RNA sequence: GUGGGAAUAGCUCAACUGGCAGAGCACCGGACUGUGGCUCCGACGGUUGCGGGUUCGAUUCCCGUUUCCCACCCCA
């Protein structure tokens, strides 16, 4: 049997209804904040991700689906292409390519699949779905303002509340400017040097490859050592501090709760200043439901104009997962309003006419078959969860009035053809 | 990529120390030829993930492999 390949999966009904529920809530909320949708290609030049995400990040170094495209001629070398591992680089590429800065401040969102070749586990797939948004534009349009950071964070709080996600937590930090980070990295290496020998094996490795990751360590014995390490905050310049303070000030004033986490570091090279994560319990080790931050230098790194921005990506797989355990999950599935049951030979055509008419009135209609005995039609209607069953038999056609039975109450009435839609809609 | 656990009917799971592969639910049909849910009866359903090995005999023990789950790395 041919199966879905490792790390990919089919999303089946009724779960797909939940995905649609999430996505339509997302679109509603984003619209209220004047974000508009962008759809970028699912694959891009490998170079885009190498430059945008960072050569040395794990994503680019070992987690991308990359292949060499065919050249036009057999002898010609094709270019290297990659399935997008995230969507920010593609959005910024499009921003540059289409001169979108001429529109001032751009507020763009996307919903779609991304691909990383990681070991699958719960909430982590090789084809996974992200919902993200970016605010990007020339500094003169206010793209650099802490007001943008706060607006994005407040929007996310609104979205999670709207979805009924209980118990989310917003963790906030500032990772400063590139200069600050360089100084911090240097200080961190120095501070680690004398103590790293006493730390766990993982930390000894991290100290060499990626010192920032030492902050992720969960080994209890290492915590006192980590607590004594320098923090990024000590290296922020005045501008970064003012920015960070202003973001917190606005969040407090609009009533979005958050906690500061000076251990929160981001893996992607392009992040500057504000970094954040929304976490949610009951997701196992993958407890981050969304993350994001500011990326003031990304556009220029990709050869574009100065275009500070801030964005985030929601792991939709995980979002849906945490929703399945909450109450709002139920409402998502729309059951048929009415089951149309043709009864006896020759009744399919009449049933189809009636179904067409009812559907024109925006009713959800399931249609049976004239070969079914009435009992079977009732069973099918009940199983489908229809509110009503409409019987289309010889008697009805003769009288031009149709038996309509409420499957929940058992109440049954004869309804004239012209009244059917109103009758079914009305109750 | 590393380490651990798991895989049996559509689903959830049994099967003693190695001895005929089962149940509940679901599905289909009937009891009931124009009235569902409840009940009763019946039928269907399997190369026990895949490939080797040991054995008279393997769902069971061993080796390999694939996938999923958990953790790590890393990350949304």
Coordinates of C-alpha atoms (C1' of nucleotides) in Angstrom, one line a residue:
Chain A
X1 CA 0.0 0.0 0.0
X2 CA 1.2 3.5 -0.8
X3 CA 1.2 5.6 2.3
X4 CA 1.6 9.3 3.1
X5 CA 5.4 9.8 3.5
X6 CA 7.1 10.2 6.8
X7 CA 6.2 13.4 8.6
X8 CA 3.2 14.2 6.3
X9 CA -0.4 13.4 7.0
X10 CA -3.9 13.7 5.7
X11 CA -6.2 16.1 7.4
X12 CA -9.6 14.4 7.4
X13 CA -13.1 15.4 8.2
X14 CA -14.3 16.2 10.7
X15 CA -11.0 17.7 11.8
X16 CA -10.8 19.8 8.7
X17 CA -13.8 21.7 9.9
X18 CA -11.7 22.8 12.9
X19 CA -9.0 24.0 10.6
X20 CA -11.5 26.1 8.7
X21 CA -12.9 27.4 11.9
X22 CA -9.4 28.5 12.9
X23 CA -8.6 30.0 9.6
X24 CA -11.8 32.0 9.3
X25 CA -11.3 33.4 12.8
X26 CA -7.8 34.3 11.8
X27 CA -9.0 36.1 8.7
X28 CA -11.7 38.0 10.7
X29 CA -9.2 39.2 13.4
X30 CA -6.5 40.1 10.9
X31 CA -9.0 42.1 8.9
X32 CA -9.9 44.1 12.0
X33 CA -6.2 45.2 12.2
X34 CA -6.1 45.9 8.4
X35 CA -3.8 43.1 7.4
X36 CA -4.2 41.8 3.9
X37 CA -3.3 38.3 2.5
X38 CA -0.2 37.5 0.5
X39 CA 0.5 34.2 -1.1
X40 CA 4.0 33.5 -2.1
X41 CA 5.4 30.4 -3.9
X42 CA 5.9 27.2 -2.0
X43 CA 9.4 26.9 -3.4
X44 CA 12.0 29.5 -3.8
X45 CA 15.7 29.9 -4.7
X46 CA 17.8 28.2 -2.1
X47 CA 19.8 31.4 -1.8
X48 CA 16.8 33.3 -0.4
X49 CA 16.7 31.1 2.6
X50 CA 20.5 30.9 3.0
X51 CA 20.7 34.7 3.1
X52 CA 17.4 35.4 4.8
X53 CA 17.3 32.8 7.5
X54 CA 21.0 32.4 7.9
X55 CA 23.6 29.9 6.6
X56 CA 24.5 28.7 10.0
X57 CA 21.0 28.0 11.3
X58 CA 20.0 24.4 11.7
X59 CA 17.1 25.1 9.4
X60 CA 19.3 25.9 6.5
X61 CA 22.2 23.7 7.4
X62 CA 20.3 20.4 7.7
X63 CA 16.5 20.8 7.6
X64 CA 15.7 22.0 4.1
X65 CA 14.2 20.1 1.2
X66 CA 16.6 21.2 -1.5
X67 CA 17.1 20.0 -5.0
X68 CA 18.7 21.0 -8.2
X69 CA 16.2 22.0 -10.9
X70 CA 16.8 20.9 -14.4
X71 CA 18.5 23.3 -16.7
X72 CA 16.9 24.4 -19.9
X73 CA 19.3 22.4 -22.0
X74 CA 20.5 19.0 -20.9
X75 CA 24.0 20.3 -20.6
X76 CA 23.0 23.4 -18.6
X77 CA 23.1 23.3 -14.8
X78 CA 19.8 24.0 -13.1
X79 CA 19.4 26.3 -10.1
X80 CA 19.1 25.1 -6.6
X81 CA 15.6 25.3 -5.3
X82 CA 14.1 24.7 -1.9
X83 CA 10.7 24.1 -0.4
X84 CA 10.1 27.0 1.9
X85 CA 11.0 26.2 5.5
X86 CA 9.3 29.4 6.7
X87 CA 7.5 32.3 5.0
X88 CA 9.0 35.5 6.2
X89 CA 11.9 35.4 3.7
X90 CA 9.4 34.9 0.9
X91 CA 7.3 37.8 2.0
X92 CA 10.2 40.1 2.2
X93 CA 11.5 38.9 -1.2
X94 CA 8.1 39.8 -2.6
X95 CA 8.1 43.1 -0.8
X96 CA 11.4 44.0 -2.5
X97 CA 10.6 42.5 -5.9
X98 CA 7.3 44.4 -6.3
X99 CA 8.5 47.7 -4.8
X100 CA 5.9 47.4 -2.1
X101 CA 7.6 50.1 0.0
X102 CA 5.9 52.5 -2.4
X103 CA 2.6 51.6 -0.6
X104 CA 4.0 52.8 2.7
X105 CA 3.4 50.5 5.6
X106 CA 2.5 46.9 4.5
X107 CA 0.6 44.7 6.8
X108 CA 0.5 41.2 5.2
X109 CA -0.6 37.8 6.4
X110 CA -0.3 34.3 5.0
X111 CA -1.6 30.9 5.7
X112 CA 0.0 27.9 4.2
X113 CA 2.3 24.8 4.3
X114 CA 6.0 24.9 5.1
X115 CA 8.5 22.2 5.0
X116 CA 11.4 21.1 7.2
X117 CA 13.1 17.8 7.2
X118 CA 13.1 17.1 10.9
X119 CA 12.5 14.0 12.9
X120 CA 8.7 14.0 13.3
X121 CA 7.0 14.0 16.7
X122 CA 3.7 15.2 18.1
X123 CA 3.0 18.7 16.8
X124 CA 6.0 18.6 14.5
X125 CA 5.6 17.5 11.0
X126 CA 7.7 17.7 7.8
X127 CA 4.9 19.4 6.1
X128 CA 3.4 21.7 8.6
X129 CA 1.2 24.7 8.5
X130 CA 1.9 28.3 9.6
X131 CA -0.3 31.3 9.9
X132 CA 1.9 34.4 10.0
X133 CA 1.8 38.1 9.5
X134 CA 4.4 40.8 8.8
X135 CA 4.4 44.5 9.3
X136 CA 7.0 46.0 7.0
X137 CA 7.7 49.3 5.4
X138 CA 10.1 52.2 5.2
X139 CA 11.0 53.8 8.6
X140 CA 9.2 57.0 7.5
X141 CA 6.0 54.9 7.6
X142 CA 6.4 54.1 11.2
X143 CA 7.6 50.5 10.7
X144 CA 10.2 50.9 13.3
X145 CA 7.9 52.1 16.0
X146 CA 7.3 50.2 19.2
X147 CA 3.6 50.8 18.5
X148 CA 3.8 48.3 15.7
X149 CA 5.3 45.6 18.0
X150 CA 2.6 46.3 20.6
X151 CA -0.2 46.2 18.0
X152 CA 0.9 42.9 16.7
X153 CA 1.1 41.4 20.2
X154 CA -2.2 42.8 21.1
X155 CA -3.7 41.3 17.9
X156 CA -2.3 37.9 18.8
X157 CA -3.8 38.1 22.3
X158 CA -7.1 39.0 20.8
X159 CA -6.9 36.1 18.4
X160 CA -6.0 33.5 21.0
X161 CA -8.9 34.7 23.2
X162 CA -11.2 34.7 20.3
X163 CA -10.3 31.1 19.6
X164 CA -10.9 30.2 23.1
X165 CA -7.4 29.2 23.9
X166 CA -7.3 29.3 27.7
X167 CA -4.1 29.8 29.6
X168 CA -1.7 31.2 27.0
X169 CA 1.3 33.0 28.2
X170 CA 3.2 35.7 26.4
X171 CA 6.9 35.7 27.0
X172 CA 8.8 38.8 25.9
X173 CA 12.4 39.8 25.5
X174 CA 14.6 42.1 23.5
X175 CA 17.6 40.6 21.6
X176 CA 18.9 44.1 20.7
X177 CA 20.7 45.3 17.6
X178 CA 23.3 43.2 15.7
X179 CA 26.0 45.2 17.6
X180 CA 24.5 44.4 20.9
X181 CA 24.3 40.8 20.0
X182 CA 27.9 40.6 18.9
X183 CA 29.1 42.1 22.2
X184 CA 26.8 39.8 24.2
X185 CA 27.9 36.7 22.3
X186 CA 31.5 37.6 23.1
X187 CA 30.8 38.2 26.8
X188 CA 28.8 35.0 26.9
X189 CA 31.7 33.0 25.5
X190 CA 34.1 34.6 28.0
X191 CA 31.8 33.9 30.9
X192 CA 31.3 30.3 29.9
X193 CA 34.9 29.5 29.4
X194 CA 35.9 29.0 33.1
X195 CA 32.6 27.3 34.1
X196 CA 31.6 25.2 31.1
X197 CA 33.6 22.2 32.3
X198 CA 31.2 21.8 35.2
X199 CA 28.1 21.8 33.0
X200 CA 26.2 19.0 31.3
X201 CA 27.4 17.5 28.0
X202 CA 24.8 19.3 26.0
X203 CA 25.9 22.7 27.3
X204 CA 29.5 21.9 26.6
X205 CA 28.6 21.3 23.1
X206 CA 26.3 24.4 22.9
X207 CA 29.0 26.6 24.4
X208 CA 31.0 25.9 21.2
X209 CA 28.4 25.7 18.5
X210 CA 25.6 28.1 19.7
X211 CA 26.2 29.7 23.1
X212 CA 22.8 31.3 23.2
X213 CA 21.2 27.8 23.5
X214 CA 22.8 27.3 26.9
X215 CA 19.8 29.3 28.2
X216 CA 17.5 26.5 27.1
X217 CA 19.2 24.0 29.4
X218 CA 16.9 22.3 31.8
X219 CA 19.4 20.4 33.9
X220 CA 18.9 21.5 37.5
X221 CA 22.6 21.4 38.4
X222 CA 23.4 23.9 35.6
X223 CA 20.9 26.5 36.7
X224 CA 23.0 28.4 39.2
X225 CA 25.8 28.7 36.6
X226 CA 23.3 29.9 34.0
X227 CA 21.8 32.4 36.4
X228 CA 25.2 33.9 36.8
X229 CA 25.8 34.4 33.1
X230 CA 25.4 37.8 31.5
X231 CA 22.1 38.7 30.0
X232 CA 21.4 40.3 26.6
X233 CA 19.7 43.1 28.5
X234 CA 23.0 44.3 29.9
X235 CA 24.2 44.9 26.3
X236 CA 21.3 46.7 24.9
X237 CA 22.0 50.2 23.7
X238 CA 19.8 53.1 24.7
X239 CA 17.7 53.0 21.6
X240 CA 16.9 49.3 22.1
X241 CA 16.0 49.9 25.7
X242 CA 13.7 52.8 24.9
X243 CA 12.0 50.7 22.3
X244 CA 11.6 47.7 24.6
X245 CA 10.2 49.9 27.4
X246 CA 7.7 51.5 25.0
X247 CA 6.4 48.2 23.9
X248 CA 5.8 47.1 27.5
X249 CA 4.2 50.4 28.3
X250 CA 1.7 50.1 25.5
X251 CA 0.9 46.5 26.3
X252 CA 0.3 47.3 29.9
X253 CA -2.0 50.2 28.9
X254 CA -4.1 48.1 26.6
X255 CA -4.3 45.4 29.1
X256 CA -2.3 42.5 27.5
X257 CA -0.6 40.5 30.1
X258 CA 2.9 39.3 29.5
X259 CA 6.0 38.1 31.3
X260 CA 9.6 39.0 30.7
X261 CA 11.9 36.2 29.9
X262 CA 15.5 37.2 29.6
X263 CA 16.4 33.7 28.5
X264 CA 14.2 33.9 25.4
X265 CA 16.5 33.8 22.4
X266 CA 15.6 33.3 18.8
X267 CA 17.3 30.9 16.5
X268 CA 17.0 32.8 13.2
X269 CA 19.7 35.3 12.3
X270 CA 17.4 38.1 11.2
X271 CA 15.8 38.8 14.5
X272 CA 16.4 42.2 16.2
X273 CA 15.0 43.9 19.3
X274 CA 11.6 42.5 20.3
X275 CA 11.4 38.7 20.5
X276 CA 8.4 36.9 21.8
X277 CA 6.7 33.6 22.2
X278 CA 3.2 32.5 23.2
X279 CA 3.3 29.2 25.0
X280 CA 0.6 26.9 26.0
X281 CA 0.7 23.9 28.4
X282 CA -0.4 20.4 27.4
X283 CA 1.6 20.5 24.2
X284 CA 4.5 18.4 25.5
X285 CA 8.0 19.5 24.8
X286 CA 6.7 21.6 21.9
X287 CA 5.0 24.1 24.1
X288 CA 5.5 27.1 21.9
X289 CA 2.3 27.8 19.9
X290 CA 3.7 30.8 18.1
X291 CA 6.8 32.9 18.0
X292 CA 8.1 36.0 16.3
X293 CA 10.0 39.2 16.6
X294 CA 11.4 42.2 14.9
X295 CA 13.7 41.9 11.9
X296 CA 14.9 45.4 11.1
X297 CA 17.8 44.4 8.9
X298 CA 16.3 41.6 6.8
X299 CA 15.3 43.5 3.8
X300 CA 18.7 45.0 3.4
X301 CA 20.3 41.6 3.9
X302 CA 18.3 40.5 0.9
X303 CA 19.4 43.4 -1.2
X304 CA 16.3 45.6 -0.6
X305 CA 15.8 49.0 0.9
X306 CA 15.7 49.8 4.6
X307 CA 12.5 48.2 5.7
X308 CA 12.2 47.4 9.4
X309 CA 9.5 44.9 10.2
X310 CA 8.0 42.7 12.8
X311 CA 6.2 39.5 12.3
X312 CA 5.3 36.1 13.8
X313 CA 4.4 32.6 12.8
X314 CA 1.7 30.5 14.4
X315 CA 2.2 26.7 14.3
X316 CA -1.3 25.9 13.0
X317 CA -0.9 22.2 13.7
X318 CA -0.2 22.9 17.3
X319 CA -2.9 25.6 17.5
X320 CA -5.5 23.1 16.2
X321 CA -4.2 20.5 18.6
X322 CA -4.6 22.7 21.6
X323 CA -8.1 23.6 20.4
X324 CA -9.2 20.0 20.1
X325 CA -9.2 19.7 23.9
X326 CA -11.2 22.9 24.5
X327 CA -14.9 23.6 24.2
X328 CA -15.0 25.7 21.1
X329 CA -14.1 22.6 19.0
X330 CA -17.6 21.3 18.9
X331 CA -19.2 24.3 17.0
X332 CA -17.0 23.9 14.0
X333 CA -18.8 21.1 12.1
X334 CA -21.9 22.1 10.0
X335 CA -24.4 19.3 9.7
X336 CA -27.0 19.2 6.9
X337 CA -30.1 21.2 7.6
X338 CA -32.2 18.7 5.7
X339 CA -32.0 15.2 4.2
X340 CA -34.0 14.8 1.1
X341 CA -35.3 11.3 0.8
X342 CA -36.7 10.2 -2.6
X343 CA -39.1 7.3 -2.1
X344 CA -39.8 4.9 -4.9
X345 CA -38.8 4.5 -8.5
X346 CA -38.7 7.7 -10.5
X347 CA -38.4 10.0 -7.6
X348 CA -34.7 10.9 -7.9
X349 CA -35.5 13.7 -10.4
X350 CA -38.1 15.4 -8.3
X351 CA -35.9 15.1 -5.2
X352 CA -33.0 16.7 -7.1
X353 CA -35.2 19.6 -8.1
X354 CA -36.2 20.2 -4.6
X355 CA -32.7 19.8 -3.3
X356 CA -31.5 22.4 -5.8
X357 CA -34.2 24.8 -4.7
X358 CA -33.4 24.4 -1.0
X359 CA -29.6 24.8 -1.7
X360 CA -30.3 28.0 -3.4
X361 CA -31.7 29.2 -0.1
X362 CA -28.4 28.5 1.5
X363 CA -29.5 25.3 3.2
X364 CA -27.1 22.4 3.6
X365 CA -28.8 19.5 1.9
X366 CA -27.9 15.8 1.8
X367 CA -29.7 13.8 -0.9
X368 CA -30.6 10.2 -0.7
X369 CA -31.6 7.7 -3.4
X370 CA -34.9 6.4 -4.6
X371 CA -33.6 2.8 -4.2
X372 CA -33.5 3.3 -0.4
X373 CA -36.4 2.0 1.6
X374 CA -37.8 4.7 3.8
X375 CA -36.3 3.1 6.9
X376 CA -32.9 3.3 5.4
X377 CA -33.4 6.9 4.4
X378 CA -34.3 7.7 8.0
X379 CA -31.2 6.0 9.3
X380 CA -29.0 7.8 6.8
X381 CA -30.6 11.1 7.7
X382 CA -30.0 10.5 11.4
X383 CA -26.5 9.4 10.9
X384 CA -25.7 12.4 8.8
X385 CA -27.0 14.6 11.7
X386 CA -29.6 16.3 9.6
X387 CA -32.2 18.5 11.4
X388 CA -35.0 17.6 9.1
X389 CA -35.9 14.8 6.6
X390 CA -38.0 15.7 3.6
X391 CA -39.9 12.8 2.0
X392 CA -40.4 12.9 -1.7
X393 CA -42.8 10.1 -2.6
X394 CA -45.8 9.6 -4.9
X395 CA -48.3 10.8 -2.3
X396 CA -46.3 14.1 -1.9
X397 CA -45.9 14.7 -5.6
X398 CA -49.7 14.1 -6.1
X399 CA -50.6 16.5 -3.3
X400 CA -47.7 18.9 -4.1
X401 CA -47.1 19.0 -0.4
X402 CA -44.2 17.2 1.2
X403 CA -43.7 15.4 4.5
X404 CA -41.2 17.3 6.6
X405 CA -40.2 15.7 9.8
X406 CA -38.1 17.3 12.6
X407 CA -35.7 14.4 13.5
X408 CA -35.0 15.7 16.9
X409 CA -38.6 16.3 18.1
X410 CA -40.4 13.8 15.8
X411 CA -42.8 16.5 14.8
X412 CA -44.0 15.9 11.2
X413 CA -46.0 18.2 8.9
X414 CA -47.1 18.4 5.3
X415 CA -45.5 21.5 3.7
X416 CA -46.4 23.0 0.3
X417 CA -43.6 23.2 -2.2
X418 CA -43.2 26.9 -2.0
X419 CA -43.0 26.9 1.7
X420 CA -40.3 24.3 2.1
X421 CA -37.3 26.5 2.4
X422 CA -38.9 29.0 4.8
X423 CA -40.2 26.2 6.9
X424 CA -36.8 24.5 7.2
X425 CA -34.9 27.7 7.7
X426 CA -37.3 29.1 10.1
X427 CA -37.1 26.6 12.9
Chain B
rG1 C1' 20.8 13.0 12.9
rU2 C1' 20.8 10.3 18.4
rG3 C1' 18.3 7.4 22.4
rG4 C1' 13.9 4.8 24.2
rG5 C1' 8.7 2.6 23.6
rA6 C1' 5.0 0.8 20.3
rA7 C1' 2.7 -1.6 15.8
rU8 C1' -3.1 -7.3 16.0
rA9 C1' -10.3 -6.1 12.0
rG10 C1' -12.4 0.7 9.8
rC11 C1' -11.7 2.4 15.4
rU12 C1' -10.3 1.1 20.7
rC13 C1' -8.0 -3.0 22.5
rA14 C1' -7.5 -8.6 24.3
rA15 C1' -4.9 -13.4 23.2
rC16 C1' -1.2 -17.3 30.0
rU17 C1' 5.5 -19.9 29.4
rG18 C1' 5.6 -20.5 22.0
rG19 C1' -0.1 -24.3 20.7
rC20 C1' -6.8 -23.3 16.0
rA21 C1' -6.4 -14.8 16.1
rG22 C1' -10.8 -12.8 19.7
rA23 C1' -14.2 -8.8 21.9
rG24 C1' -16.7 -4.1 22.1
rC25 C1' -17.9 -0.2 18.9
rA26 C1' -18.5 1.0 13.7
rC27 C1' -20.2 -0.8 8.9
rC28 C1' -23.8 -4.0 6.0
rG29 C1' -28.4 -7.0 6.0
rG30 C1' -32.9 -8.8 8.5
rA31 C1' -37.0 -8.7 12.3
rC32 C1' -40.2 -3.8 10.3
rU33 C1' -42.5 -3.5 1.8
rG34 C1' -44.0 4.9 3.8
rU35 C1' -41.2 6.6 9.5
rG36 C1' -35.0 6.9 12.4
rG37 C1' -32.8 6.8 17.4
rC38 C1' -34.0 1.7 21.5
rU39 C1' -33.9 -3.7 21.2
rC40 C1' -33.0 -8.6 19.1
rC41 C1' -30.9 -11.8 15.1
rG42 C1' -27.3 -12.4 11.3
rA43 C1' -23.4 -11.3 7.9
rC44 C1' -18.9 -9.0 6.8
rG45 C1' -14.3 -7.9 8.4
rG46 C1' -6.9 -10.1 9.2
rU47 C1' -0.8 -12.0 4.8
rU48 C1' -0.9 -10.0 13.4
rG49 C1' 3.5 -3.2 9.7
rC50 C1' 7.2 -5.4 6.2
rG51 C1' 11.6 -9.0 5.4
rG52 C1' 14.5 -12.8 7.4
rG53 C1' 15.9 -16.4 11.5
rU54 C1' 15.1 -20.1 15.6
rU55 C1' 11.2 -24.0 16.2
rC56 C1' 7.3 -29.7 14.9
rG57 C1' 4.7 -25.0 15.5
rA58 C1' 5.8 -17.7 16.1
rU59 C1' 0.9 -12.3 17.3
rU60 C1' 4.5 -14.3 21.1
rC61 C1' 11.5 -15.4 21.0
rC62 C1' 15.9 -13.2 17.9
rC63 C1' 17.9 -9.9 13.8
rG64 C1' 17.0 -6.3 10.2
rU65 C1' 13.7 -2.6 8.3
rU66 C1' 9.5 1.0 7.9
rU67 C1' 6.2 4.1 10.4
rC68 C1' 4.1 6.3 14.6
rC69 C1' 4.8 8.0 19.8
rC70 C1' 8.2 10.0 23.7
rA71 C1' 12.7 12.5 24.7
rC72 C1' 17.2 14.9 22.6
rC73 C1' 19.3 18.3 18.8
rC74 C1' 16.7 22.4 17.0
rC75 C1' 12.4 25.0 16.3
rA76 C1' 6.5 27.4 15.2

